[in-house]
Amino acid sequence: DAGITQSPRYKITETGRQVTLMCHQTWSHSYMFWYRQDLGHGLRLIYYSAAADITDKGEVPDGYVVSRSKTENFPLTLESATRSQTSVYFCASKDFTSGASTDTQYFGPGTRLTVL
Amino acid sequence: GNSVTQMEGPVTLSEEAFLTINCTYTATGYPSLFWYVQYPGEGLQLLLKATKADDKGSNKGFEATYRKETTSFHLEKGSVQVSDSAVYFCALSDLRSNYQLIWGAGTKLIIKP
């Protein structure tokens, strides 16, 4: 299906375990983003990628790792999950044009992660 | 640095009431401004946007005007419906933020029938 998908939609894990959240987009958008959404904090950018093999830190990168070997995929890994990483995680993508500041970001449906 | 401030929610209105959700911003450049909406259990989606001063974005009966003199981008709708119940996010993007979206905290809107 066309669009941006995330998997899993729900995940429960334990402290110290490694968890990978998947994001896949079918538009060949150059930019991809990972956000976390917490009550009282709104959306916070974790990492973003401008193209395959190019990634950069956002506002809250600690404890997370990303990679982007293919344009369409942007997995987010929690190397050793902590309770503070319990959150809803959103992936987004956008294309890059000459008017990049006006480009719309398209969001996936989110992954609700609970760390026990 | 750049920032976005939204009115705190929740905002509770009756159906057919007039809606205003305030959004003000701080930016050193000339940002583009956005309103995104998040319906329950879903991801965010673009509602409207404006790219320069005095532009008016509109969609689904919602409007917002880019006011550079007051650094504001207030969201309005003349007659809300129960289906408008959602969380609304104001955001900006410009070269200085490397085209990342700078987000407001979100305003939850509850419409009662």
Short mmCIF file of C-alpha atoms in Angstrom, two decimals, chain B residues 3-80:
data_model
loop_
_atom_site.label_atom_id
_atom_site.label_comp_id
_atom_site.label_asym_id
_atom_site.label_seq_id
_atom_site.Cartn_x
_atom_site.Cartn_y
_atom_site.Cartn_z
CA SER B 3 9.84 28.44 19.31
CA VAL B 4 6.07 28.05 19.11
CA THR B 5 3.60 28.75 21.91
CA GLN B 6 0.01 27.51 21.84
CA MET B 7 -2.84 28.09 24.20
CA GLU B 8 -3.23 25.38 26.76
CA GLY B 9 -6.08 22.95 26.54
CA PRO B 10 -8.32 21.30 26.70
CA VAL B 11 -10.66 23.64 24.93
CA THR B 12 -14.26 22.52 25.31
CA LEU B 13 -16.97 23.93 23.07
CA SER B 14 -20.50 23.12 22.06
CA GLU B 15 -21.30 22.11 18.53
CA GLU B 16 -21.66 25.08 16.13
CA ALA B 17 -19.60 27.36 18.38
CA PHE B 18 -16.84 29.61 17.04
CA LEU B 19 -13.34 28.31 17.56
CA THR B 20 -10.08 30.13 18.08
CA ILE B 21 -6.85 28.39 19.07
CA ASN B 22 -4.04 30.84 19.62
CA CYS B 23 -0.54 30.29 18.30
CA THR B 24 2.39 32.68 18.52
CA TYR B 25 5.92 32.10 17.38
CA THR B 26 9.47 33.32 17.81
CA ALA B 27 11.74 33.14 14.81
CA THR B 28 14.65 35.19 13.56
CA GLY B 29 14.00 34.45 9.90
CA TYR B 30 10.88 34.21 7.76
CA PRO B 31 9.35 30.88 8.68
CA SER B 32 6.58 28.91 7.11
CA LEU B 33 3.74 28.16 9.51
CA PHE B 34 1.62 25.05 9.82
CA TRP B 35 -1.35 23.62 11.64
CA TYR B 36 -1.42 19.85 12.03
CA VAL B 37 -4.29 17.83 13.48
CA GLN B 38 -4.19 14.53 15.31
CA TYR B 39 -7.44 12.59 15.57
CA PRO B 40 -7.72 10.02 18.36
CA GLY B 41 -5.48 7.01 17.79
CA GLU B 42 -3.96 8.39 14.60
CA GLY B 43 -0.84 10.11 13.39
CA LEU B 44 -0.66 13.80 12.62
CA GLN B 45 -1.84 15.21 9.31
CA LEU B 46 -1.43 18.63 7.79
CA LEU B 47 -4.50 20.82 8.21
CA LEU B 48 -3.26 24.02 6.58
CA LYS B 49 -0.17 26.10 6.06
CA ALA B 50 1.03 29.59 5.10
CA THR B 51 4.41 30.45 3.70
CA LYS B 52 4.63 34.25 3.92
CA ALA B 53 3.21 37.21 5.76
CA ASP B 54 -0.51 37.90 5.25
CA ASP B 55 -1.06 34.52 3.61
CA LYS B 56 -4.22 32.75 4.72
CA GLY B 57 -4.26 28.98 4.89
CA SER B 58 -7.61 27.22 4.81
CA ASN B 59 -8.98 23.71 4.78
CA LYS B 60 -12.13 21.92 5.99
CA GLY B 61 -13.61 25.21 7.21
CA PHE B 62 -10.52 26.08 9.27
CA GLU B 63 -8.52 29.21 8.57
CA ALA B 64 -5.34 30.81 9.86
CA THR B 65 -3.64 34.01 8.78
CA TYR B 66 0.11 34.56 8.98
CA ARG B 67 0.50 37.80 10.96
CA LYS B 68 4.11 38.88 10.99
CA GLU B 69 3.45 42.05 12.97
CA THR B 70 2.02 40.07 15.88
CA THR B 71 4.01 36.87 15.17
CA SER B 72 0.80 34.89 15.29
CA PHE B 73 -0.98 32.16 13.34
CA HIS B 74 -4.28 31.66 15.16
CA LEU B 75 -6.55 28.84 14.04
CA GLU B 76 -10.24 29.66 13.56
CA LYS B 77 -13.41 27.92 12.52
CA GLY B 78 -16.82 29.47 12.35
CA SER B 79 -18.91 26.48 13.40
CA VAL B 80 -17.29 23.42 14.93
#
